[in-house]
CSV table of C-alpha atoms in Angstrom, one decimal:
chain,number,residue,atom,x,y,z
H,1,UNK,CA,-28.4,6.5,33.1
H,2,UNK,CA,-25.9,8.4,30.6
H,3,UNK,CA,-23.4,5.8,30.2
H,4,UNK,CA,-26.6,3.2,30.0
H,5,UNK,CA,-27.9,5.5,27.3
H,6,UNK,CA,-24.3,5.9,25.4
H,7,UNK,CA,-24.0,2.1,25.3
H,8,UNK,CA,-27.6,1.3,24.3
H,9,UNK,CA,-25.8,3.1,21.0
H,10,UNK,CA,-22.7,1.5,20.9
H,11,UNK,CA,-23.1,-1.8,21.6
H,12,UNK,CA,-25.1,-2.2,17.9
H,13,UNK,CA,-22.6,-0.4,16.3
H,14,UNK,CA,-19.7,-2.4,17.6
H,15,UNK,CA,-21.4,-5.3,16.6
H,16,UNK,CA,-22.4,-4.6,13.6
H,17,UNK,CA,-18.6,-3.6,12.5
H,18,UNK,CA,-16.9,-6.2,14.0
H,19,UNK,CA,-19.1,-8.4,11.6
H,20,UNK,CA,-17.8,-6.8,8.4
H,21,UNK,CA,-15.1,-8.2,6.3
H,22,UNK,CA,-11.9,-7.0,6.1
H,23,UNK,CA,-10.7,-5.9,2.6
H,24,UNK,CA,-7.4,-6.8,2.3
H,25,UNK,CA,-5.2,-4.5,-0.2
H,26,UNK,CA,-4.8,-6.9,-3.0
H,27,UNK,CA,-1.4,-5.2,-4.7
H,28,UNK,CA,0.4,-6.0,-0.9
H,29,UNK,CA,3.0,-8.2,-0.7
H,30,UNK,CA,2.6,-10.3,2.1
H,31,UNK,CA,5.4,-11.6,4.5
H,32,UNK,CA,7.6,-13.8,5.1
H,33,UNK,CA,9.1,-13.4,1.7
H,34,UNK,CA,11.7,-17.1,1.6
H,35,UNK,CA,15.3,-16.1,0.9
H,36,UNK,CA,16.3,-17.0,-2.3
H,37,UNK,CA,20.2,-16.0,-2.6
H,38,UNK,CA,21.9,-13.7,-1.7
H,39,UNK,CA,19.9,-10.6,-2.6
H,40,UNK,CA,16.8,-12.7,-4.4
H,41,UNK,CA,13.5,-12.6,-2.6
H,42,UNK,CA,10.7,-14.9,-3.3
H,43,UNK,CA,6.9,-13.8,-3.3
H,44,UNK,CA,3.7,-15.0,-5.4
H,45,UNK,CA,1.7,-12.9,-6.1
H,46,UNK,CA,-2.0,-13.9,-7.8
H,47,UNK,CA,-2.7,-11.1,-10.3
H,48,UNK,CA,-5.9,-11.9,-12.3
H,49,UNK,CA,-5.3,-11.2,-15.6
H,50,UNK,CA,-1.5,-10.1,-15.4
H,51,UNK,CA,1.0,-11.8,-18.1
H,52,UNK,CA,4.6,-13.4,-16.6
H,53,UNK,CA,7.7,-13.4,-18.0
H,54,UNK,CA,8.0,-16.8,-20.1
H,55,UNK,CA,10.4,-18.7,-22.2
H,56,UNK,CA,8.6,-18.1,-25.3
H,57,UNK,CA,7.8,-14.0,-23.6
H,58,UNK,CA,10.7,-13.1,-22.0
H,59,UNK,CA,9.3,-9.5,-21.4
H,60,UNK,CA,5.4,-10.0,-21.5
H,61,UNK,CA,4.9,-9.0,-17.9
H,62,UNK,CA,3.7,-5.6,-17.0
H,63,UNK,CA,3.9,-5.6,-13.8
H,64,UNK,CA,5.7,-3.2,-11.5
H,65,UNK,CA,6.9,-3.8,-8.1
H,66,UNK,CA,6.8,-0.8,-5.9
H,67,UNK,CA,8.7,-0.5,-2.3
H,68,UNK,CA,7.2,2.3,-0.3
H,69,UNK,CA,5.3,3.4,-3.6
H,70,UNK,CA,8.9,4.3,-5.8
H,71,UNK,CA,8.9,1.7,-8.3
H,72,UNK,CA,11.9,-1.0,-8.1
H,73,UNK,CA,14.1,-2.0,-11.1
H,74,UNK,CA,14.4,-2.8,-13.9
H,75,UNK,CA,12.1,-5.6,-14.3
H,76,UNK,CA,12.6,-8.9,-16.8
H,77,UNK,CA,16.0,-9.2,-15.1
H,78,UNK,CA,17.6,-12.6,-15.6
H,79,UNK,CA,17.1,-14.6,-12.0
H,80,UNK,CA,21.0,-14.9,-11.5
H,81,UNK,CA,21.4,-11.0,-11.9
H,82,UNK,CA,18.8,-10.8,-9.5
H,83,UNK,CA,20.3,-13.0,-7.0
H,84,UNK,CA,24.3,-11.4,-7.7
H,85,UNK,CA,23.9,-7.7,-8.3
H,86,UNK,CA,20.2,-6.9,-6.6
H,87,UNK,CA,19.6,-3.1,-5.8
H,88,UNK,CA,15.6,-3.9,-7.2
H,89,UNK,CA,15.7,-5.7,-9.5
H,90,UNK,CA,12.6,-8.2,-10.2
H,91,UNK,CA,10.9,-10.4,-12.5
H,92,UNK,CA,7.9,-12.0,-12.4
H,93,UNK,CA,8.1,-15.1,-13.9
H,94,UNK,CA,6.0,-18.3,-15.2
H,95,UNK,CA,6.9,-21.6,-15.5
H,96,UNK,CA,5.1,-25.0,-15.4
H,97,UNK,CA,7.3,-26.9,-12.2
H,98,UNK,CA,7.0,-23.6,-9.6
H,99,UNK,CA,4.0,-21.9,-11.3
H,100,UNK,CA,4.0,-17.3,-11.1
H,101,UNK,CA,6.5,-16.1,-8.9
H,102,UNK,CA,8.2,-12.8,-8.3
H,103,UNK,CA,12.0,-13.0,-7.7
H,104,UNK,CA,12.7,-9.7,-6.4
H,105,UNK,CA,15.7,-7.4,-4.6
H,106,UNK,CA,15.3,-4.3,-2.4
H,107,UNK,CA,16.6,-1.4,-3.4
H,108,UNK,CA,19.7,-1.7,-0.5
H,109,UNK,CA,19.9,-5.2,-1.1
H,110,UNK,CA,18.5,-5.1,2.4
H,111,UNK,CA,16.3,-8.0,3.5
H,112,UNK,CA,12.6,-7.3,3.0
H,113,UNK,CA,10.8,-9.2,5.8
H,114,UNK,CA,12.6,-7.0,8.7
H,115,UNK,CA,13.8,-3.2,6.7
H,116,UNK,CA,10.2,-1.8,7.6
H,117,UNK,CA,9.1,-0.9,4.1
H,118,UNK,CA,5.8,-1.9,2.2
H,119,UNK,CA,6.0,-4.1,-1.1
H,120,UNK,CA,3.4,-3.8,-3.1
H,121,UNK,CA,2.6,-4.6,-6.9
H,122,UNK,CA,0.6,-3.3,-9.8
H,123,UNK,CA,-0.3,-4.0,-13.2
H,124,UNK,CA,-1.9,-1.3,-15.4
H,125,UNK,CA,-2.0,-3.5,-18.2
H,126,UNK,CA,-3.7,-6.6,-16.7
H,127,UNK,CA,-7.0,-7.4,-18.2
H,128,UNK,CA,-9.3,-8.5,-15.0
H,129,UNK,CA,-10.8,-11.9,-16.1
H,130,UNK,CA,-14.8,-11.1,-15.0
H,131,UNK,CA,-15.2,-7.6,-16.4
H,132,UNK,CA,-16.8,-8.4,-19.4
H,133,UNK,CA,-19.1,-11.3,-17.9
H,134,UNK,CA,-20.3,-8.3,-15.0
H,135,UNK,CA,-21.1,-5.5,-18.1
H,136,UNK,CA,-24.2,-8.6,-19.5
């Protein structure tokens, strides 16, 4: 009668969870990250709102890359330094044949998809697109 009583209580619950979305933590990089050279890593991430590294902006991107939440670096880095010299280097980048993409080293030049750590991004600076159409 007990355990008819303790499931008469769970069995909703369950349900009712097992229904709900998962919210997926939008700054995570997600793996497999494609090898780009030597110590270059490829990832694109979709920032709403977030400025790239151009050839008319060199350095307008804001974002940061963080591995195991200490921030990599520096960032703008020209993709062949990237790929040579790594030790977290990154930019994040914009062009019209490959679209946004983050080129990106670890820290130990290690490869990101098996070291173990989290890569995740931020961007302080980025302007979310629908703010100002949600305040109306």
């Amino acid at each position: 009668m007990a355990v008819t009583a303790v499931l008469a209580v769970y069995v909703p619950f369950a349900l009712y969870f097992a229904r709900q979305p998962v919210v997926q933590d939008e700054g995570l990089l997600q793996r497999p990250f494609p090898h780009q050279g030597l110590y270059s890593w490829l990832a694109r991430p979709l920032v709403p709102g977030s400025l790239t590294d151009s050839p008319d902006a060199p350095r307008a991107a804001t974002l940061v890359v963080l591995e195991d939440g200490h921030p990599l670096g520096p960032g703008h880095t020209e993709l062949s330094e990237i790929t040579y010299n790594g030790s977290g280097r990154y930019r994040y980048w914009s062009s019209p044949q490959e679209g946004r993409i983050l080129v990106f080293s670890t820290s130990d030049n290690s490869d990101p998809n098996t070291n173990g750590r989290t890569y995740r991004i931020v961007d302080p600076a980025a302007h979310e697109p629908y703010s100002d159409a949600r305040r109306r």
